[in-house]
Amino acid sequence: MSVAHYFETMDYGPAPESDAEARAWLSKHDRGFRHFIGGQWVNGKSHFDTLEPATAKVLAKLSQGSNSDIDAAVKAARKAQAGWAKLGGHGRARYLYALARLIQRHARLFAVIESLDNGKTIRETRDLDVPLAARHFYYHAGWAQLQETEFADYQPVGVVGQVIPWNFPFLMFAWKVAPALALGNTVVLKPAEFTSLSALFFAELAEQAGLPPGVLNIVTGDGDTGAALVKHKDVDKIAFTGSTEVGRLIRKETAGTGKSLTLELGGKSPYIVFDDADIDGAIEGLVDAIWFNQGQVCCAGSRLLVQEGIAEDFIARLKARMAKLRVGSPLDKAVDMGAIVDKVQLERISALVKQGIAEGAQCYQSPGAATDKGFFYPPTLLTNVHPASTVAREEIFGPVLVTMTFRTPDEAVMLANNTRYGLAASVWSETIGLALDIAPKLQAGVVWVNSTNLFDASAGFGGYRESGFGREGGREGAYEYLKLKAWAKRKARPASKPLPAAKAKADAGLPMIDRTAKLFIGGKQARPDGNYSRPVLSPKGEILGEVGEGNRKDIRNAVAAARGAEAWSKATAHNRAQILYYIAENLSGRRAEFAGRVAAMTGSRMAAAQAEVDAAIKRLFTYGAWADKFEGDIHTPPLRGLALALKEPIGVAGIVCPDEAPLLGFISLVAPLIAMGNRVVAVPSERHPLAATDFYTVLETSDVPAGVVNIVTGDRLSLTKTLAEHDDVDALWVFGSDKASAEAERLSSSNLKRTLVDHGLATDWFDPAQAEGPVFLRQATQVKNVWIPYGE
Ligand code: NAI
């Protein structure tokens, strides 16, 4: 071959990384890998093969975890938890630090094991997966060290079950394990069946490092093993990363169990290129967005939205770049794309591409892309894609980019948000004003400005909408592994006494004039759709008045009104604060009247009822105060740039209120949500709703825009179900009943609402430690990290 040829093709020979050490490690386990339970290596009753995707040959045998393996692991974790928590932050920090150092010391072996097992390139495992995994352990060693001061009001959740996917086996392992252990929890982790080896290698190192037995347990196996972990009664929390489909199953399975849950699910993330973008930069970015890790990335930039004027030129240049991508052996350091994780995934990708073509897309694939030995698929571009087509909507989870064009920034935002997912987005424009105008408008947990696929342990990662809930990394991720001490003390709510039969008020003398409180929808008092009402009784059974019997239609109308009040979410925090103070002022002007109402409904003494009204006024002030102070953060991850952690409202929230403290409970739930810019549909106390219905007259005089607070009275359980099933409700808070809590969690799986429920535990609404503050504000917001790199 001549020099001229090399010059022409810029081709280079193979640059393989040695796999000798990794293969030697594998051969030590050639009779099959075991589970790591309670510090022991436990052989499974049966085994299954894990393949090397680049060759389709068997790489190792893994133990298939059974129910009893899971049970043994959970027991070991439970036994170890108290001691691990008692070790204190500094003790745990030392372990995490030691683990981080061990990852660094064995970095190359980790990288090779990961490439062999997953099929991803050594360039990526060496430069990204493994260093980032170490960074997670370092970063969380820091939270362990600071836990006693920074999270003084919180305690560990307990025993955590973690189920992870195959696309970033070791990185996801670190994302899950590091924060959980740092904050005093113990862990049972199930790796993905295709890629368990790096987790097992880590367990060997943890054993060498003297991690106490039972603190980290690893049970390998398939979905059934994962399901057994999710179902186990003695697990306090489940943290899952994987498909939206399985995430939904887990939401249903854990509903009503009291287990806390975080889900990091799929995506169909937009990659938006404006006509003033740095085109070469944007094209190179796309290589990282969709061909990185063979596109098997939950936040892959898989939908290219390019501005019409530059589209033709952009696609031509993109194809030229694609033609130069090298696909081949993952251990070759000069290869851009490795193998797909498994045959099943390969078939899924190719079936979806075929479907895309059948639906009218044009397909371009990189020429000369490897090799028939393993599971390879070429870099693929689908053009002429309709926004409604399957390939534009479904997560392909492979190296397949679909592209569409837009004309205006508004259209770009509309197309970008036209998905049920909301994990990530990239925005490319040299006009920083434009990029920063677009970023807050995108429904996504991460927005990368002129960049893509940047991650760091300091910046929480997680989705909006059906991409799941909860964050991993950052301070917000730490809270996912903590429980408020004041909440841990709550006791089961005592059963409420049945009310006596209804009777007219004893001293009424004259027949009652109609005193049916209306519903409050879109800023107007509204009759209930069904035209039914229900009496509100005093503890003696006297009829104090009536309220509307809200039904499905009323909830629909209220949700529509809340949707329409979107301007509230964009109002300034100053503006929202002022309105909260104004509500408090107007309530305090009617203190005696409200206290009388509370006393009549609950039978409490007037002084106690006045104390409730006063506490409600104070709480409104508290949230007025927080409205412009519960702000975001600026992270300085290890790059020249910033990540702005914005706390954004979730959208439309349903609230179901408890019977205890009927006014204060209602205010304690409504105020944090509206303070953070959400619009709400509130169902007042079922038994004592009149203070809340009186309250709409306070709202009417307090400049609260129509639709921000909507009130629908009626049956707690049926209204909870309706709210939970409504796909335009983004969050649901249910207090006052374990049954309603369970239904809220179960039915919210349809659109994966963020739920906050009390599981039938009674909150002391007068105790600020339980009933107000950041623990509610965090639930009322979701963090969006906007990454803004500014140079080399
Ligand atoms: P999956 O969601 O089935 O697997 C993820 C993990 O969950 C694995 O460890 C698996 O064993 C476990 N699992 C499966 N069923 C379970 C159950 N019922 N209860 C508890 N754990 C269970 O993902 P899969 O089948 O490997 O891939 C299918 C599709 O999911 C992919 O094509 C891709 O679209 C998507 N996916 C998305 C990921 C993400 O990070 N967003 C990661 C992996 C897959």
XYZ file of N, CA and C and ligand atoms in Angstrom, residues 163-167 190-194 221-228 230 240-244 246-247 249-250 264-267 297-298 345 348 395-397 423, ligand 1:
164
model
N -31.775 -2.444 40.536
C -31.790 -3.252 39.309
C -31.259 -2.371 38.194
N -30.244 -2.873 37.494
C -29.597 -1.996 36.502
C -29.571 -2.637 35.116
N -29.400 -1.816 34.094
C -29.441 -2.300 32.715
C -28.045 -2.638 32.198
N -28.025 -2.985 30.928
C -26.783 -3.496 30.334
C -26.004 -2.454 29.546
N -26.555 -1.261 29.401
C -25.895 -0.323 28.464
C -24.677 0.379 29.070
N -29.015 -6.224 41.467
C -29.067 -7.228 40.403
C -28.596 -6.597 39.101
N -27.458 -7.043 38.601
C -26.994 -6.489 37.326
C -27.843 -7.043 36.181
N -27.691 -6.457 35.000
C -28.421 -6.979 33.837
C -27.832 -8.336 33.450
N -28.692 -9.192 32.943
C -28.242 -10.559 32.643
C -27.163 -10.599 31.567
N -27.175 -9.624 30.647
C -26.155 -9.627 29.575
C -24.788 -9.170 30.085
N -28.776 -12.678 37.552
C -29.948 -13.396 37.049
C -30.722 -12.534 36.063
N -31.874 -13.045 35.654
C -32.652 -12.337 34.632
C -33.770 -11.499 35.269
N -34.761 -11.190 34.446
C -35.864 -10.354 34.925
C -36.602 -10.965 36.119
N -36.680 -12.291 36.162
C -37.374 -12.932 37.290
C -36.642 -12.653 38.605
N -35.317 -12.648 38.538
C -34.539 -12.346 39.742
C -34.806 -10.901 40.163
N -34.844 -10.011 39.155
C -35.151 -8.601 39.439
C -36.530 -8.471 40.066
N -37.485 -9.221 39.506
C -38.862 -9.137 40.020
C -38.909 -9.627 41.469
N -38.144 -10.680 41.778
C -38.141 -11.202 43.155
C -37.588 -10.150 44.119
N -37.730 -6.857 43.647
C -38.733 -5.789 43.750
C -39.856 -6.185 44.705
N -34.322 1.703 40.084
C -34.297 0.933 38.830
C -33.852 1.829 37.676
N -33.037 1.275 36.802
C -32.774 1.899 35.505
C -33.036 0.841 34.457
N -33.774 1.212 33.430
C -34.075 0.259 32.366
C -35.219 0.758 31.513
N -35.958 -0.181 30.942
C -37.003 0.207 29.990
C -38.213 0.804 30.708
N -38.924 1.663 30.025
C -40.123 2.284 30.588
C -41.155 1.205 30.908
N -40.707 -1.955 31.919
C -40.438 -2.615 33.203
C -40.599 -1.599 34.350
N -40.208 -0.352 34.102
C -40.376 0.692 35.118
C -41.833 0.794 35.558
N -44.097 -1.588 35.360
C -44.434 -2.789 36.144
C -43.984 -2.615 37.596
N -42.791 -2.065 37.759
C -42.245 -1.914 39.110
C -43.058 -0.877 39.893
N -35.273 5.422 36.436
C -34.586 6.140 35.355
C -34.828 5.327 34.104
N -35.653 5.880 33.206
C -36.177 5.057 32.115
C -35.726 5.564 30.752
N -36.530 5.265 29.775
C -36.096 5.511 28.405
C -36.166 6.972 27.976
N -35.827 7.190 26.732
C -35.881 8.540 26.188
C -35.943 8.518 24.671
N -28.101 4.244 24.541
C -27.932 5.235 25.602
C -29.317 5.815 25.869
N -29.725 5.810 27.144
C -31.088 6.278 27.425
C -31.273 7.733 27.006
N -31.308 -7.582 20.933
C -31.301 -6.139 20.741
C -31.037 -5.809 19.267
N -34.124 -6.301 17.387
C -35.094 -5.250 17.698
C -34.782 -3.982 16.891
N -38.345 4.480 21.336
C -36.914 4.415 21.625
C -36.343 3.211 20.876
N -35.396 3.459 19.972
C -34.826 2.341 19.186
C -33.682 1.702 19.965
N -32.988 2.478 20.720
C -31.875 1.987 21.541
C -30.832 1.291 20.678
N -36.060 12.932 28.879
C -34.813 12.690 29.592
C -33.783 13.782 29.318
P -35.208 -4.186 30.804
O -35.852 -2.978 31.321
O -36.032 -5.422 30.645
O -33.969 -4.594 31.728
C -33.345 -3.767 32.643
C -33.092 -4.535 33.935
O -34.322 -4.881 34.530
C -32.351 -5.850 33.757
O -31.489 -6.028 34.842
C -33.473 -6.864 33.792
O -33.056 -8.145 34.188
C -34.393 -6.275 34.805
N -35.786 -6.688 34.723
C -36.481 -7.129 33.651
N -37.759 -7.383 33.993
C -37.882 -7.086 35.302
C -38.970 -7.113 36.219
N -40.183 -7.494 35.854
N -38.746 -6.716 37.488
C -37.525 -6.295 37.869
N -36.463 -6.259 37.034
C -36.638 -6.638 35.776
O -34.532 -3.845 29.453
P -34.120 -4.881 28.284
O -35.166 -5.918 28.077
O -32.783 -5.368 28.576
O -34.111 -3.929 27.028
C -35.334 -3.682 26.321
C -35.416 -2.244 25.899
O -35.418 -1.417 27.030
C -34.244 -1.746 25.096
O -34.391 -2.011 23.750
C -34.282 -0.289 25.376
O -35.182 0.336 24.511
C -34.791 -0.197 26.767
N -33.726 0.009 27.745
C -33.571 1.251 28.246
C -32.565 1.502 29.144
C -32.365 2.853 29.708
O -31.365 3.104 30.359
N -33.275 3.753 29.509
C -31.636 0.474 29.563
C -31.922 -0.822 29.027
C -32.922 -1.011 28.139
